[in-house]
JSON list of C-alpha atoms in Angstrom, two decimals:
[
{"chain": "A", "resi": 282, "resn": "MET", "atom": "CA", "xyz": [-8.42, -66.76, 108.83]},
{"chain": "A", "resi": 283, "resn": "GLY", "atom": "CA", "xyz": [-5.83, -67.75, 111.23]},
{"chain": "A", "resi": 284, "resn": "LEU", "atom": "CA", "xyz": [-3.14, -66.75, 113.57]},
{"chain": "A", "resi": 285, "resn": "LYS", "atom": "CA", "xyz": [0.39, -68.34, 113.12]},
{"chain": "A", "resi": 286, "resn": "LYS", "atom": "CA", "xyz": [3.53, -67.15, 114.99]},
{"chain": "A", "resi": 287, "resn": "GLY", "atom": "CA", "xyz": [1.60, -64.25, 116.23]},
{"chain": "A", "resi": 288, "resn": "ARG", "atom": "CA", "xyz": [0.73, -63.20, 112.92]},
{"chain": "A", "resi": 289, "resn": "LEU", "atom": "CA", "xyz": [-2.81, -62.85, 111.63]},
{"chain": "A", "resi": 290, "resn": "TRP", "atom": "CA", "xyz": [-3.56, -64.09, 107.93]},
{"chain": "A", "resi": 291, "resn": "ILE", "atom": "CA", "xyz": [-6.56, -64.03, 105.92]},
{"chain": "A", "resi": 292, "resn": "ASP", "atom": "CA", "xyz": [-7.34, -65.95, 102.82]},
{"chain": "A", "resi": 293, "resn": "PHE", "atom": "CA", "xyz": [-9.55, -64.54, 100.18]},
{"chain": "A", "resi": 294, "resn": "ILE", "atom": "CA", "xyz": [-11.06, -66.80, 97.59]},
{"chain": "A", "resi": 295, "resn": "PHE", "atom": "CA", "xyz": [-12.72, -65.10, 94.62]},
{"chain": "A", "resi": 296, "resn": "GLU", "atom": "CA", "xyz": [-14.53, -66.74, 91.72]},
{"chain": "A", "resi": 297, "resn": "LYS", "atom": "CA", "xyz": [-14.74, -64.89, 88.35]},
{"chain": "A", "resi": 298, "resn": "VAL", "atom": "CA", "xyz": [-16.63, -65.71, 84.97]},
{"chain": "A", "resi": 299, "resn": "ARG", "atom": "CA", "xyz": [-14.52, -67.57, 82.72]},
{"chain": "A", "resi": 300, "resn": "PRO", "atom": "CA", "xyz": [-13.74, -65.78, 79.52]},
{"chain": "A", "resi": 301, "resn": "PRO", "atom": "CA", "xyz": [-14.90, -67.27, 76.16]},
{"chain": "A", "resi": 302, "resn": "LEU", "atom": "CA", "xyz": [-12.28, -69.37, 74.47]},
{"chain": "A", "resi": 303, "resn": "LYS", "atom": "CA", "xyz": [-10.27, -67.90, 71.58]},
{"chain": "A", "resi": 304, "resn": "THR", "atom": "CA", "xyz": [-11.52, -69.03, 68.13]},
{"chain": "A", "resi": 305, "resn": "SER", "atom": "CA", "xyz": [-8.63, -67.42, 66.14]},
{"chain": "A", "resi": 306, "resn": "GLY", "atom": "CA", "xyz": [-4.92, -67.18, 66.07]},
{"chain": "A", "resi": 307, "resn": "GLN", "atom": "CA", "xyz": [-2.38, -69.89, 66.26]},
{"chain": "A", "resi": 308, "resn": "VAL", "atom": "CA", "xyz": [-1.69, -72.37, 68.95]},
{"chain": "A", "resi": 309, "resn": "VAL", "atom": "CA", "xyz": [1.95, -72.37, 70.10]},
{"chain": "A", "resi": 310, "resn": "GLY", "atom": "CA", "xyz": [3.54, -75.33, 72.24]},
{"chain": "A", "resi": 311, "resn": "MET", "atom": "CA", "xyz": [6.08, -74.80, 74.61]},
{"chain": "A", "resi": 312, "resn": "ASP", "atom": "CA", "xyz": [8.95, -76.73, 76.49]},
{"chain": "A", "resi": 313, "resn": "SER", "atom": "CA", "xyz": [11.15, -75.36, 79.25]},
{"chain": "A", "resi": 314, "resn": "ASN", "atom": "CA", "xyz": [14.23, -76.72, 80.85]},
{"chain": "A", "resi": 315, "resn": "TYR", "atom": "CA", "xyz": [17.37, -74.95, 82.54]},
{"chain": "A", "resi": 316, "resn": "LYS", "atom": "CA", "xyz": [19.76, -75.95, 79.62]},
{"chain": "A", "resi": 317, "resn": "ASN", "atom": "CA", "xyz": [17.91, -74.75, 76.70]},
{"chain": "A", "resi": 318, "resn": "GLY", "atom": "CA", "xyz": [15.64, -72.03, 78.16]},
{"chain": "A", "resi": 319, "resn": "VAL", "atom": "CA", "xyz": [12.11, -71.74, 76.91]},
{"chain": "A", "resi": 320, "resn": "VAL", "atom": "CA", "xyz": [11.52, -73.19, 73.43]},
{"chain": "A", "resi": 321, "resn": "PHE", "atom": "CA", "xyz": [8.47, -72.53, 71.48]},
{"chain": "A", "resi": 322, "resn": "SER", "atom": "CA", "xyz": [7.14, -74.53, 68.49]},
{"chain": "A", "resi": 323, "resn": "ASP", "atom": "CA", "xyz": [7.14, -71.62, 66.30]},
{"chain": "A", "resi": 324, "resn": "SER", "atom": "CA", "xyz": [11.00, -71.61, 66.68]},
{"chain": "A", "resi": 325, "resn": "GLN", "atom": "CA", "xyz": [11.12, -68.83, 69.32]},
{"chain": "A", "resi": 326, "resn": "VAL", "atom": "CA", "xyz": [13.72, -69.52, 72.09]},
{"chain": "A", "resi": 327, "resn": "VAL", "atom": "CA", "xyz": [14.14, -67.41, 75.14]},
{"chain": "A", "resi": 328, "resn": "GLY", "atom": "CA", "xyz": [16.41, -67.59, 78.31]},
{"chain": "A", "resi": 329, "resn": "GLN", "atom": "CA", "xyz": [19.28, -69.67, 76.66]},
{"chain": "A", "resi": 330, "resn": "ASP", "atom": "CA", "xyz": [21.74, -67.85, 78.88]},
{"chain": "A", "resi": 331, "resn": "ILE", "atom": "CA", "xyz": [20.25, -69.21, 82.27]},
{"chain": "A", "resi": 332, "resn": "TYR", "atom": "CA", "xyz": [22.25, -72.36, 82.31]},
{"chain": "A", "resi": 333, "resn": "GLN", "atom": "CA", "xyz": [25.60, -70.57, 82.24]},
{"chain": "A", "resi": 334, "resn": "ARG", "atom": "CA", "xyz": [24.29, -68.35, 85.16]},
{"chain": "A", "resi": 335, "resn": "ILE", "atom": "CA", "xyz": [23.19, -71.34, 87.40]},
{"chain": "A", "resi": 336, "resn": "GLN", "atom": "CA", "xyz": [26.42, -73.34, 86.82]},
{"chain": "A", "resi": 337, "resn": "VAL", "atom": "CA", "xyz": [28.77, -73.68, 89.84]},
{"chain": "A", "resi": 338, "resn": "ASP", "atom": "CA", "xyz": [32.48, -73.72, 89.29]}
]
């Protein structure tokens, strides 16, 4: 709890039970960068157009 610049703030910290680990299904790796988007090890590619959006002329 605190007061900063005339505003009151309160931090709430909760703990919860960790769910059991999955024992079925596939494990997929992921790599992300701004030129290629998000590339998954199962050949999915998402967000390829982000590079063009952030280019400055």
